């Protein structure tokens, strides 16, 4: 969270491809992205307190290229949970969406459960990540909650940012924190005040008519702002839900571990009967640098569509070496473009590639190549886009390392 933030390249590309929609419904202003075939029942992403609709850009690009429709929304200015339920229902009516699949993280997961409780006919399934069932513990930790509506913007931002863990992080997690911090700076005082009010307003999730088999719980196992006790309560309430465990990912796994999250979301949608329509994805988007995976990776994902179950409901948790698909960003860039802009290190070597990679001669390039260090499986997949031959990686010095 230090230094000057620079927007990732894949986010800049996302902004150039996916339009931001803004509509007014009564007194509520809605800001959202809607991308993918309109005939497919949408997956609607609901963010937490510190996030905006933009934080799900990796899910929007990846899943839409596979034929799914993804809608990501900002939580509007609502000040209690009944107002949220009514406002969200009017929003769905306005965009002509009747049945939805909800993916909620943190506060977004709590709001998704409340909507499923009070509008059960509209919710077909839930994906809950680092979420909770009641607000009592948050209210007790925020004694100044009654005056949150009058609190200055800089104090609200400070309170929200303090809740984001700082310190040493894995590079991808550090980048996710930086991105979210940049989004917090775009939020108004009313945005923050209303979301914090929803977090402390007395409420709890009651019984759902939705079967546990249509719920996936996707939590990170390292740390997050939601206390572990509250996350455990969610698992106890839905014993038959599918479990998707992420070894790491922090508060924002949709940014720090997008490949795993996207795969879990895709498996969930398939399991609950959502049929993707890749035939309706424009060819220019499939072939462009829009975050779509290579055909080889799509086949691998299909083969891994039936992961083993854990606990009461069958964990669809892929291991990093086995089920994780190749980076959606990596497979679509040209060979001399930077890719995976959320990496921390750049290896710049003046070519040929031999000191860095041992690869088929067809892959050797005689000009400067910029490579960002990523996971081994992702790098192999990126190279596979240019050759079907086997690849061997060697660890050897390079001429320059740029932080």
mmCIF file of C-alpha atoms in Angstrom:
data_model
loop_
_atom_site.group_PDB
_atom_site.id
_atom_site.type_symbol
_atom_site.label_atom_id
_atom_site.label_comp_id
_atom_site.label_asym_id
_atom_site.label_seq_id
_atom_site.Cartn_x
_atom_site.Cartn_y
_atom_site.Cartn_z
ATOM 1 C CA UNK A 1 0.000 0.000 0.000
ATOM 2 C CA UNK A 2 3.013 2.229 -0.414
ATOM 3 C CA UNK A 3 4.247 4.172 -3.384
ATOM 4 C CA UNK A 4 2.398 5.361 -6.444
ATOM 5 C CA UNK A 5 -0.261 2.992 -7.733
ATOM 6 C CA UNK A 6 -0.228 2.162 -11.427
ATOM 7 C CA UNK A 7 -3.300 0.497 -12.926
ATOM 8 C CA UNK A 8 -2.602 -3.062 -14.140
ATOM 9 C CA UNK A 9 -2.463 -3.557 -17.874
ATOM 10 C CA UNK A 10 -5.274 -6.109 -17.878
ATOM 11 C CA UNK A 11 -7.480 -3.643 -15.995
ATOM 12 C CA UNK A 12 -6.761 -0.950 -18.568
ATOM 13 C CA UNK A 13 -7.719 -3.414 -21.285
ATOM 14 C CA UNK A 14 -10.886 -4.326 -19.387
ATOM 15 C CA UNK A 15 -11.901 -0.669 -19.210
ATOM 16 C CA UNK A 16 -11.398 -0.354 -22.947
ATOM 17 C CA UNK A 17 -13.598 -3.363 -23.681
ATOM 18 C CA UNK A 18 -16.379 -3.381 -21.078
ATOM 19 C CA UNK A 19 -18.670 -0.348 -20.732
ATOM 20 C CA UNK A 20 -19.624 1.013 -17.335
ATOM 21 C CA UNK A 21 -23.387 1.457 -16.937
ATOM 22 C CA UNK A 22 -25.045 4.013 -14.680
ATOM 23 C CA UNK A 23 -28.785 4.145 -14.094
ATOM 24 C CA UNK A 24 -31.074 5.898 -11.643
ATOM 25 C CA UNK A 25 -33.928 3.951 -10.087
ATOM 26 C CA UNK A 26 -35.950 6.187 -7.841
ATOM 27 C CA UNK A 27 -33.471 7.910 -5.547
ATOM 28 C CA UNK A 28 -30.825 5.204 -5.992
ATOM 29 C CA UNK A 29 -27.885 5.490 -8.365
ATOM 30 C CA UNK A 30 -26.592 2.171 -9.699
ATOM 31 C CA UNK A 31 -23.154 1.725 -11.200
ATOM 32 C CA UNK A 32 -22.474 -1.666 -12.781
ATOM 33 C CA UNK A 33 -20.789 -3.729 -15.494
ATOM 34 C CA UNK A 34 -22.765 -6.243 -17.555
ATOM 35 C CA UNK A 35 -20.812 -8.430 -19.963
ATOM 36 C CA UNK A 36 -21.432 -11.750 -21.659
ATOM 37 C CA UNK A 37 -24.269 -13.396 -23.624
ATOM 38 C CA UNK A 38 -27.578 -11.935 -22.473
ATOM 39 C CA UNK A 39 -29.426 -15.228 -22.930
ATOM 40 C CA UNK A 40 -27.423 -16.806 -20.087
ATOM 41 C CA UNK A 41 -28.711 -16.383 -16.503
ATOM 42 C CA UNK A 42 -26.238 -13.951 -14.956
ATOM 43 C CA UNK A 43 -23.785 -14.334 -12.128
ATOM 44 C CA UNK A 44 -24.072 -11.104 -10.130
ATOM 45 C CA UNK A 45 -21.039 -10.087 -8.069
ATOM 46 C CA UNK A 46 -21.618 -8.126 -4.848
ATOM 47 C CA UNK A 47 -18.547 -6.473 -3.266
ATOM 48 C CA UNK A 48 -17.547 -5.748 0.300
ATOM 49 C CA UNK A 49 -17.228 -2.409 2.081
ATOM 50 C CA UNK A 50 -13.909 -1.376 0.538
ATOM 51 C CA UNK A 51 -14.606 -2.577 -2.988
ATOM 52 C CA UNK A 52 -16.363 -1.362 -6.117
ATOM 53 C CA UNK A 53 -17.795 -3.093 -9.165
ATOM 54 C CA UNK A 54 -14.348 -2.812 -10.765
ATOM 55 C CA UNK A 55 -12.700 -5.325 -8.428
ATOM 56 C CA UNK A 56 -14.339 -8.234 -10.277
ATOM 57 C CA UNK A 57 -12.879 -7.297 -13.627
ATOM 58 C CA UNK A 58 -10.846 -10.518 -13.806
ATOM 59 C CA UNK A 59 -14.000 -12.588 -13.318
ATOM 60 C CA UNK A 60 -15.911 -10.549 -15.896
ATOM 61 C CA UNK A 61 -13.268 -10.964 -18.581
ATOM 62 C CA UNK A 62 -12.503 -14.629 -17.964
ATOM 63 C CA UNK A 63 -16.029 -15.992 -17.515
ATOM 64 C CA UNK A 64 -17.604 -13.889 -20.250
ATOM 65 C CA UNK A 65 -15.075 -15.252 -22.746
ATOM 66 C CA UNK A 66 -16.245 -18.747 -21.815
ATOM 67 C CA UNK A 67 -19.861 -17.851 -22.574
ATOM 68 C CA UNK A 68 -21.164 -16.768 -19.156
ATOM 69 C CA UNK A 69 -22.869 -13.486 -18.353
ATOM 70 C CA UNK A 70 -21.353 -11.618 -15.420
ATOM 71 C CA UNK A 71 -22.775 -8.502 -13.764
ATOM 72 C CA UNK A 72 -20.750 -6.614 -11.164
ATOM 73 C CA UNK A 73 -22.472 -3.880 -9.171
ATOM 74 C CA UNK A 74 -21.623 -1.157 -6.707
ATOM 75 C CA UNK A 75 -23.711 -1.197 -3.535
ATOM 76 C CA UNK A 76 -25.833 1.975 -3.766
ATOM 77 C CA UNK A 77 -26.623 4.357 -0.917
ATOM 78 C CA UNK A 78 -28.949 2.252 1.219
ATOM 79 C CA UNK A 79 -29.099 2.599 4.983
ATOM 80 C CA UNK A 80 -30.774 -0.585 6.199
ATOM 81 C CA UNK A 81 -31.190 -4.119 4.977
ATOM 82 C CA UNK A 82 -34.845 -3.904 3.989
ATOM 83 C CA UNK A 83 -33.994 -0.911 1.833
ATOM 84 C CA UNK A 84 -31.227 -2.973 0.236
ATOM 85 C CA UNK A 85 -33.581 -5.839 -0.609
ATOM 86 C CA UNK A 86 -36.153 -3.534 -2.187
ATOM 87 C CA UNK A 87 -33.547 -1.516 -4.085
ATOM 88 C CA UNK A 88 -31.808 -4.613 -5.458
ATOM 89 C CA UNK A 89 -35.091 -6.110 -6.605
ATOM 90 C CA UNK A 90 -35.953 -2.904 -8.460
ATOM 91 C CA UNK A 91 -32.501 -2.958 -10.043
ATOM 92 C CA UNK A 92 -33.042 -6.499 -11.327
ATOM 93 C CA UNK A 93 -36.417 -5.455 -12.743
ATOM 94 C CA UNK A 94 -34.841 -2.452 -14.446
ATOM 95 C CA UNK A 95 -32.227 -4.551 -16.257
ATOM 96 C CA UNK A 96 -34.824 -7.250 -17.040
ATOM 97 C CA UNK A 97 -33.204 -10.022 -15.003
ATOM 98 C CA UNK A 98 -35.561 -12.336 -13.158
ATOM 99 C CA UNK A 99 -33.423 -15.191 -11.814
ATOM 100 C CA UNK A 100 -29.883 -14.727 -10.589
ATOM 101 C CA UNK A 101 -26.842 -16.503 -9.222
ATOM 102 C CA UNK A 102 -25.154 -14.366 -6.575
ATOM 103 C CA UNK A 103 -21.446 -14.241 -5.767
ATOM 104 C CA UNK A 104 -20.877 -12.154 -2.650
ATOM 105 C CA UNK A 105 -17.667 -11.403 -0.789
ATOM 106 C CA UNK A 106 -17.618 -10.174 2.816
ATOM 107 C CA UNK A 107 -20.518 -7.697 3.185
ATOM 108 C CA UNK A 108 -21.647 -8.641 -0.322
ATOM 109 C CA UNK A 109 -22.057 -12.258 0.781
ATOM 110 C CA UNK A 110 -24.163 -11.175 3.745
ATOM 111 C CA UNK A 111 -26.399 -9.044 1.507
ATOM 112 C CA UNK A 112 -26.699 -11.919 -0.964
ATOM 113 C CA UNK A 113 -27.953 -14.227 1.794
ATOM 114 C CA UNK A 114 -30.505 -11.661 2.971
ATOM 115 C CA UNK A 115 -31.823 -11.258 -0.573
ATOM 116 C CA UNK A 116 -32.056 -15.041 -0.963
ATOM 117 C CA UNK A 117 -33.973 -15.205 2.326
ATOM 118 C CA UNK A 118 -36.567 -12.559 1.464
ATOM 119 C CA UNK A 119 -36.758 -13.074 -2.321
ATOM 120 C CA UNK A 120 -36.218 -16.837 -2.637
ATOM 121 C CA UNK A 121 -37.882 -17.165 -6.032
ATOM 122 C CA UNK A 122 -35.305 -14.927 -7.673
ATOM 123 C CA UNK A 123 -32.112 -16.538 -6.352
ATOM 124 C CA UNK A 124 -31.016 -19.757 -8.021
ATOM 125 C CA UNK A 125 -27.680 -20.232 -6.223
ATOM 126 C CA UNK A 126 -25.113 -18.583 -3.955
ATOM 127 C CA UNK A 127 -21.332 -18.369 -3.839
ATOM 128 C CA UNK A 128 -20.170 -16.947 -0.508
ATOM 129 C CA UNK A 129 -16.594 -15.848 0.111
ATOM 130 C CA UNK A 130 -15.238 -14.731 3.511
ATOM 131 C CA UNK A 131 -18.785 -13.861 4.531
ATOM 132 C CA UNK A 132 -20.817 -13.883 7.756
ATOM 133 C CA UNK A 133 -24.343 -14.436 9.116
ATOM 134 C CA UNK A 134 -24.913 -11.570 11.561
ATOM 135 C CA UNK A 135 -23.668 -8.054 12.265
ATOM 136 C CA UNK A 136 -23.548 -8.069 16.055
ATOM 137 C CA UNK A 137 -19.784 -8.534 16.349
ATOM 138 C CA UNK A 138 -19.107 -5.700 13.911
ATOM 139 C CA UNK A 139 -21.450 -3.379 15.780
ATOM 140 C CA UNK A 140 -19.728 -4.086 19.097
ATOM 141 C CA UNK A 141 -16.358 -3.290 17.517
ATOM 142 C CA UNK A 142 -17.622 0.060 16.227
ATOM 143 C CA UNK A 143 -19.069 2.020 19.166
ATOM 144 C CA UNK A 144 -19.337 5.185 17.088
ATOM 145 C CA UNK A 145 -21.740 3.490 14.646
ATOM 146 C CA UNK A 146 -24.686 5.808 15.530
ATOM 147 C CA UNK A 147 -22.812 8.815 14.131
ATOM 148 C CA UNK A 148 -21.282 7.141 11.087
ATOM 149 C CA UNK A 149 -23.587 9.147 8.824
ATOM 150 C CA UNK A 150 -22.017 12.392 10.038
ATOM 151 C CA UNK A 151 -18.407 11.226 10.079
ATOM 152 C CA UNK A 152 -16.023 13.047 7.682
ATOM 153 C CA UNK A 153 -14.864 11.186 4.603
ATOM 154 C CA UNK A 154 -11.182 11.040 5.573
ATOM 155 C CA UNK A 155 -12.014 9.347 8.885
ATOM 156 C CA UNK A 156 -14.235 6.777 7.163
ATOM 157 C CA UNK A 157 -11.520 5.987 4.641
ATOM 158 C CA UNK A 158 -8.974 5.673 7.395
ATOM 159 C CA UNK A 159 -11.226 3.280 9.311
ATOM 160 C CA UNK A 160 -11.766 1.124 6.216
ATOM 161 C CA UNK A 161 -8.082 1.081 5.277
ATOM 162 C CA UNK A 162 -7.013 0.116 8.793
ATOM 163 C CA UNK A 163 -9.116 -3.016 8.376
ATOM 164 C CA UNK A 164 -7.028 -4.070 5.365
ATOM 165 C CA UNK A 165 -4.020 -5.998 6.550
ATOM 166 C CA UNK A 166 -0.733 -4.305 5.722
ATOM 167 C CA UNK A 167 2.745 -5.735 5.856
ATOM 168 C CA UNK A 168 4.665 -8.410 3.934
ATOM 169 C CA UNK A 169 2.528 -10.107 1.322
ATOM 170 C CA UNK A 170 2.956 -12.442 -1.579
ATOM 171 C CA UNK A 171 3.330 -10.291 -4.717
ATOM 172 C CA UNK A 172 -0.136 -11.108 -6.058
ATOM 173 C CA UNK A 173 -1.770 -10.380 -2.694
ATOM 174 C CA UNK A 174 0.150 -7.117 -2.358
ATOM 175 C CA UNK A 175 -1.069 -6.081 -5.803
ATOM 176 C CA UNK A 176 -4.667 -6.918 -4.873
ATOM 177 C CA UNK A 177 -4.377 -4.727 -1.769
ATOM 178 C CA UNK A 178 -2.950 -1.861 -3.811
ATOM 179 C CA UNK A 179 -5.787 -2.122 -6.306
ATOM 180 C CA UNK A 180 -8.478 -2.096 -3.612
ATOM 181 C CA UNK A 181 -6.846 0.841 -1.843
ATOM 182 C CA UNK A 182 -6.996 2.744 -5.124
ATOM 183 C CA UNK A 183 -10.705 1.939 -5.339
ATOM 184 C CA UNK A 184 -11.342 3.145 -1.788
ATOM 185 C CA UNK A 185 -10.011 6.532 -2.846
ATOM 186 C CA UNK A 186 -12.803 6.755 -5.440
ATOM 187 C CA UNK A 187 -15.579 6.208 -2.879
ATOM 188 C CA UNK A 188 -17.550 9.156 -1.547
ATOM 189 C CA UNK A 189 -18.424 9.793 2.080
ATOM 190 C CA UNK A 190 -21.983 8.563 1.424
ATOM 191 C CA UNK A 191 -20.661 5.361 -0.183
ATOM 192 C CA UNK A 192 -18.556 4.489 2.841
ATOM 193 C CA UNK A 193 -21.091 5.626 5.432
ATOM 194 C CA UNK A 194 -23.928 3.583 3.932
ATOM 195 C CA UNK A 195 -21.798 0.426 3.641
ATOM 196 C CA UNK A 196 -20.486 0.690 7.158
ATOM 197 C CA UNK A 197 -24.065 1.241 8.341
ATOM 198 C CA UNK A 198 -25.114 -1.998 6.613
ATOM 199 C CA UNK A 199 -22.248 -3.761 8.381
ATOM 200 C CA UNK A 200 -23.361 -2.705 11.863
ATOM 201 C CA UNK A 201 -27.143 -2.443 11.413
ATOM 202 C CA UNK A 202 -28.705 -5.187 13.531
ATOM 203 C CA UNK A 203 -29.594 -8.117 11.290
ATOM 204 C CA UNK A 204 -28.964 -11.822 10.880
ATOM 205 C CA UNK A 205 -29.583 -14.388 8.165
ATOM 206 C CA UNK A 206 -32.565 -16.642 8.809
ATOM 207 C CA UNK A 207 -33.556 -19.928 7.154
ATOM 208 C CA UNK A 208 -33.177 -20.101 3.382
ATOM 209 C CA UNK A 209 -35.463 -22.026 1.060
ATOM 210 C CA UNK A 210 -32.443 -22.561 -1.187
ATOM 211 C CA UNK A 211 -31.003 -26.047 -0.883
ATOM 212 C CA UNK A 212 -27.453 -26.316 0.469
ATOM 213 C CA UNK A 213 -26.480 -28.125 -2.720
ATOM 214 C CA UNK A 214 -26.905 -24.831 -4.589
ATOM 215 C CA UNK A 215 -24.469 -23.005 -2.299
ATOM 216 C CA UNK A 216 -20.690 -22.877 -2.598
ATOM 217 C CA UNK A 217 -18.548 -21.525 0.240
ATOM 218 C CA UNK A 218 -15.211 -20.211 -1.002
ATOM 219 C CA UNK A 219 -12.962 -18.998 1.819
ATOM 220 C CA UNK A 220 -9.277 -18.206 2.075
ATOM 221 C CA UNK A 221 -7.271 -20.146 4.628
ATOM 222 C CA UNK A 222 -4.608 -17.555 5.381
ATOM 223 C CA UNK A 223 -6.294 -14.411 6.719
ATOM 224 C CA UNK A 224 -9.024 -11.902 6.021
ATOM 225 C CA UNK A 225 -10.911 -9.136 7.787
ATOM 226 C CA UNK A 226 -13.823 -11.457 8.583
ATOM 227 C CA UNK A 227 -13.015 -13.321 11.822
ATOM 228 C CA UNK A 228 -12.597 -17.068 11.449
ATOM 229 C CA UNK A 229 -15.387 -17.679 13.956
ATOM 230 C CA UNK A 230 -17.880 -15.866 11.729
ATOM 231 C CA UNK A 231 -16.735 -17.786 8.658
ATOM 232 C CA UNK A 232 -17.128 -21.048 10.569
ATOM 233 C CA UNK A 233 -20.715 -20.101 11.395
ATOM 234 C CA UNK A 234 -21.484 -19.873 7.680
ATOM 235 C CA UNK A 235 -20.153 -23.383 7.143
ATOM 236 C CA UNK A 236 -22.197 -24.710 10.061
ATOM 237 C CA UNK A 237 -25.380 -23.122 8.740
ATOM 238 C CA UNK A 238 -24.988 -24.754 5.314
ATOM 239 C CA UNK A 239 -23.538 -28.213 6.075
ATOM 240 C CA UNK A 240 -24.422 -29.516 2.626
ATOM 241 C CA UNK A 241 -22.769 -26.663 0.749
ATOM 242 C CA UNK A 242 -19.808 -27.269 -1.503
ATOM 243 C CA UNK A 243 -16.486 -26.108 -0.055
ATOM 244 C CA UNK A 244 -13.844 -24.382 -2.128
ATOM 245 C CA UNK A 245 -10.765 -23.746 -0.031
ATOM 246 C CA UNK A 246 -8.088 -21.338 -1.173
ATOM 247 C CA UNK A 247 -4.738 -21.806 0.555
ATOM 248 C CA UNK A 248 -3.925 -18.137 0.241
ATOM 249 C CA UNK A 249 -5.547 -15.064 -1.200
ATOM 250 C CA UNK A 250 -6.080 -12.674 1.686
ATOM 251 C CA UNK A 251 -9.118 -10.423 1.719
ATOM 252 C CA UNK A 252 -9.422 -10.205 -2.059
ATOM 253 C CA UNK A 253 -8.883 -13.638 -3.648
ATOM 254 C CA UNK A 254 -10.846 -12.578 -6.744
ATOM 255 C CA UNK A 255 -7.865 -10.292 -7.489
ATOM 256 C CA UNK A 256 -4.969 -12.204 -5.945
ATOM 257 C CA UNK A 257 -6.012 -15.728 -7.011
ATOM 258 C CA UNK A 258 -8.248 -15.079 -10.030
ATOM 259 C CA UNK A 259 -7.502 -18.380 -11.795
ATOM 260 C CA UNK A 260 -8.627 -20.464 -8.829
ATOM 261 C CA UNK A 261 -11.639 -18.268 -8.114
ATOM 262 C CA UNK A 262 -12.722 -18.268 -11.760
ATOM 263 C CA UNK A 263 -12.436 -22.042 -11.942
ATOM 264 C CA UNK A 264 -14.521 -22.467 -8.785
ATOM 265 C CA UNK A 265 -17.149 -20.098 -10.146
ATOM 266 C CA UNK A 266 -17.259 -21.941 -13.444
ATOM 267 C CA UNK A 267 -17.620 -25.301 -11.701
ATOM 268 C CA UNK A 268 -20.384 -23.885 -9.504
ATOM 269 C CA UNK A 269 -22.326 -22.522 -12.471
ATOM 270 C CA UNK A 270 -22.057 -25.810 -14.320
ATOM 271 C CA UNK A 271 -23.172 -27.733 -11.256
ATOM 272 C CA UNK A 272 -26.289 -25.611 -10.741
ATOM 273 C CA UNK A 273 -27.304 -25.954 -14.368
ATOM 274 C CA UNK A 274 -26.111 -22.745 -16.022
ATOM 275 C CA UNK A 275 -25.265 -23.518 -19.627
ATOM 276 C CA UNK A 276 -22.511 -21.347 -21.076
ATOM 277 C CA UNK A 277 -22.863 -20.047 -24.621
ATOM 278 C CA UNK A 278 -19.348 -19.631 -26.023
ATOM 279 C CA UNK A 279 -20.867 -19.643 -29.495
ATOM 280 C CA UNK A 280 -22.297 -16.194 -28.743
ATOM 281 C CA UNK A 281 -18.954 -14.674 -27.740
ATOM 282 C CA UNK A 282 -17.668 -12.354 -30.496
ATOM 283 C CA UNK A 283 -14.714 -13.870 -32.293
ATOM 284 C CA UNK A 284 -12.643 -10.731 -31.936
ATOM 285 C CA UNK A 285 -12.929 -10.962 -28.161
ATOM 286 C CA UNK A 286 -12.061 -14.650 -28.139
ATOM 287 C CA UNK A 287 -8.900 -14.045 -30.114
ATOM 288 C CA UNK A 288 -7.919 -10.720 -28.568
ATOM 289 C CA UNK A 289 -6.065 -9.964 -25.365
ATOM 290 C CA UNK A 290 -9.200 -10.147 -23.291
ATOM 291 C CA UNK A 291 -8.245 -12.733 -20.731
ATOM 292 C CA UNK A 292 -9.540 -15.860 -22.442
ATOM 293 C CA UNK A 293 -7.686 -19.114 -21.908
ATOM 294 C CA UNK A 294 -6.131 -21.160 -24.668
ATOM 295 C CA UNK A 295 -8.000 -24.133 -26.089
ATOM 296 C CA UNK A 296 -5.569 -26.417 -24.368
ATOM 297 C CA UNK A 297 -6.436 -24.956 -21.005
ATOM 298 C CA UNK A 298 -10.175 -25.111 -21.720
ATOM 299 C CA UNK A 299 -9.821 -28.816 -22.350
ATOM 300 C CA UNK A 300 -7.930 -29.198 -19.094
ATOM 301 C CA UNK A 301 -10.676 -27.341 -17.217
ATOM 302 C CA UNK A 302 -13.322 -29.602 -18.730
ATOM 303 C CA UNK A 303 -11.369 -32.633 -17.639
ATOM 304 C CA UNK A 304 -11.224 -31.286 -14.112
ATOM 305 C CA UNK A 305 -14.918 -30.563 -13.881
ATOM 306 C CA UNK A 306 -15.515 -33.212 -11.237
ATOM 307 C CA UNK A 307 -13.229 -32.522 -8.278
ATOM 308 C CA UNK A 308 -13.399 -34.576 -5.135
ATOM 309 C CA UNK A 309 -15.768 -33.517 -2.377
ATOM 310 C CA UNK A 310 -14.854 -32.636 1.165
ATOM 311 C CA UNK A 311 -16.948 -32.422 4.282
ATOM 312 C CA UNK A 312 -20.697 -32.204 3.902
ATOM 313 C CA UNK A 313 -20.730 -31.059 0.366
ATOM 314 C CA UNK A 314 -17.848 -31.948 -1.860
ATOM 315 C CA UNK A 315 -15.050 -29.533 -2.053
ATOM 316 C CA UNK A 316 -14.356 -28.229 -5.467
ATOM 317 C CA UNK A 317 -10.955 -26.960 -4.367
ATOM 318 C CA UNK A 318 -8.322 -27.415 -7.056
ATOM 319 C CA UNK A 319 -4.735 -27.809 -6.083
ATOM 320 C CA UNK A 320 -2.397 -25.198 -7.515
ATOM 321 C CA UNK A 321 -0.452 -27.786 -9.481
ATOM 322 C CA UNK A 322 -3.367 -29.812 -10.806
ATOM 323 C CA UNK A 323 -6.577 -27.898 -11.336
ATOM 324 C CA UNK A 324 -5.473 -24.297 -11.641
ATOM 325 C CA UNK A 325 -6.027 -23.125 -15.218
ATOM 326 C CA UNK A 326 -3.452 -21.117 -17.023
ATOM 327 C CA UNK A 327 -3.463 -17.396 -16.464
ATOM 328 C CA UNK A 328 -6.284 -15.815 -18.415
ATOM 329 C CA UNK A 329 -4.151 -12.779 -19.028
ATOM 330 C CA UNK A 330 -1.035 -14.577 -20.096
ATOM 331 C CA UNK A 331 -2.339 -16.607 -23.015
ATOM 332 C CA UNK A 332 -3.596 -13.650 -24.970
ATOM 333 C CA UNK A 333 -0.724 -11.178 -25.196
ATOM 334 C CA UNK A 334 1.731 -10.918 -28.034
ATOM 335 C CA UNK A 335 5.215 -12.225 -27.327
ATOM 336 C CA UNK A 336 6.835 -8.825 -26.895
ATOM 337 C CA UNK A 337 4.146 -7.266 -24.693
ATOM 338 C CA UNK A 338 4.273 -7.149 -20.886
ATOM 339 C CA UNK A 339 1.769 -9.514 -19.347
ATOM 340 C CA UNK A 340 0.313 -10.263 -15.947
ATOM 341 C CA UNK A 341 0.791 -6.741 -14.729
ATOM 342 C CA UNK A 342 0.050 -7.705 -11.160
ATOM 343 C CA UNK A 343 3.433 -9.422 -10.857
ATOM 344 C CA UNK A 344 6.195 -7.751 -8.920
ATOM 345 C CA UNK A 345 9.387 -8.682 -10.757
ATOM 346 C CA UNK A 346 10.431 -8.101 -14.324
ATOM 347 C CA UNK A 347 13.159 -10.131 -15.975
ATOM 348 C CA UNK A 348 14.551 -8.203 -18.905
ATOM 349 C CA UNK A 349 17.031 -10.117 -21.034
ATOM 350 C CA UNK A 350 18.458 -8.829 -24.327
ATOM 351 C CA UNK A 351 18.069 -12.211 -26.034
ATOM 352 C CA UNK A 352 18.497 -14.778 -27.232
ATOM 353 C CA UNK A 353 16.388 -16.674 -24.725
ATOM 354 C CA UNK A 354 18.861 -19.485 -24.135
ATOM 355 C CA UNK A 355 20.192 -18.282 -20.712
ATOM 356 C CA UNK A 356 16.638 -18.019 -19.417
ATOM 357 C CA UNK A 357 14.723 -20.752 -21.206
ATOM 358 C CA UNK A 358 15.672 -23.950 -22.988
ATOM 359 C CA UNK A 359 13.003 -24.150 -25.664
ATOM 360 C CA UNK A 360 12.505 -25.179 -29.297
ATOM 361 C CA UNK A 361 14.389 -23.067 -31.793
ATOM 362 C CA UNK A 362 11.126 -21.710 -33.202
ATOM 363 C CA UNK A 363 10.568 -19.890 -29.936
ATOM 364 C CA UNK A 364 13.914 -18.097 -29.753
ATOM 365 C CA UNK A 365 13.505 -14.387 -30.324
ATOM 366 C CA UNK A 366 16.364 -12.075 -31.251
ATOM 367 C CA UNK A 367 15.014 -8.933 -29.620
ATOM 368 C CA UNK A 368 14.367 -7.668 -26.105
ATOM 369 C CA UNK A 369 11.727 -9.740 -24.391
ATOM 370 C CA UNK A 370 9.989 -8.595 -21.201
ATOM 371 C CA UNK A 371 8.754 -11.368 -18.956
ATOM 372 C CA UNK A 372 7.022 -10.963 -15.628
ATOM 373 C CA UNK A 373 7.666 -13.729 -13.164
ATOM 374 C CA UNK A 374 4.538 -15.829 -12.599
ATOM 375 C CA UNK A 375 3.722 -19.286 -11.399
ATOM 376 C CA UNK A 376 5.476 -22.081 -13.253
ATOM 377 C CA UNK A 377 2.234 -23.578 -14.558
ATOM 378 C CA UNK A 378 1.133 -20.229 -15.937
ATOM 379 C CA UNK A 379 4.468 -19.599 -17.687
ATOM 380 C CA UNK A 380 4.384 -23.040 -19.253
ATOM 381 C CA UNK A 381 0.879 -22.418 -20.506
ATOM 382 C CA UNK A 382 1.875 -19.070 -22.022
ATOM 383 C CA UNK A 383 4.792 -20.672 -23.832
ATOM 384 C CA UNK A 384 2.459 -23.462 -25.011
ATOM 385 C CA UNK A 385 0.517 -20.887 -26.975
ATOM 386 C CA UNK A 386 3.530 -20.615 -29.293
ATOM 387 C CA UNK A 387 4.694 -24.196 -29.417
ATOM 388 C CA UNK A 388 3.380 -27.663 -28.725
ATOM 389 C CA UNK A 389 6.848 -28.924 -27.912
ATOM 390 C CA UNK A 390 7.978 -29.686 -24.415
ATOM 391 C CA UNK A 391 9.562 -26.906 -22.388
ATOM 392 C CA UNK A 392 12.247 -27.036 -19.758
ATOM 393 C CA UNK A 393 12.930 -24.106 -17.426
ATOM 394 C CA UNK A 394 16.346 -23.373 -16.011
ATOM 395 C CA UNK A 395 17.205 -21.055 -13.141
ATOM 396 C CA UNK A 396 20.134 -18.964 -14.339
ATOM 397 C CA UNK A 397 21.295 -15.364 -13.961
ATOM 398 C CA UNK A 398 19.947 -12.735 -16.295
ATOM 399 C CA UNK A 399 21.458 -9.443 -17.227
ATOM 400 C CA UNK A 400 19.038 -7.213 -15.370
ATOM 401 C CA UNK A 401 16.337 -7.522 -12.713
ATOM 402 C CA UNK A 402 13.927 -4.628 -12.392
ATOM 403 C CA UNK A 403 11.685 -4.288 -9.323
#
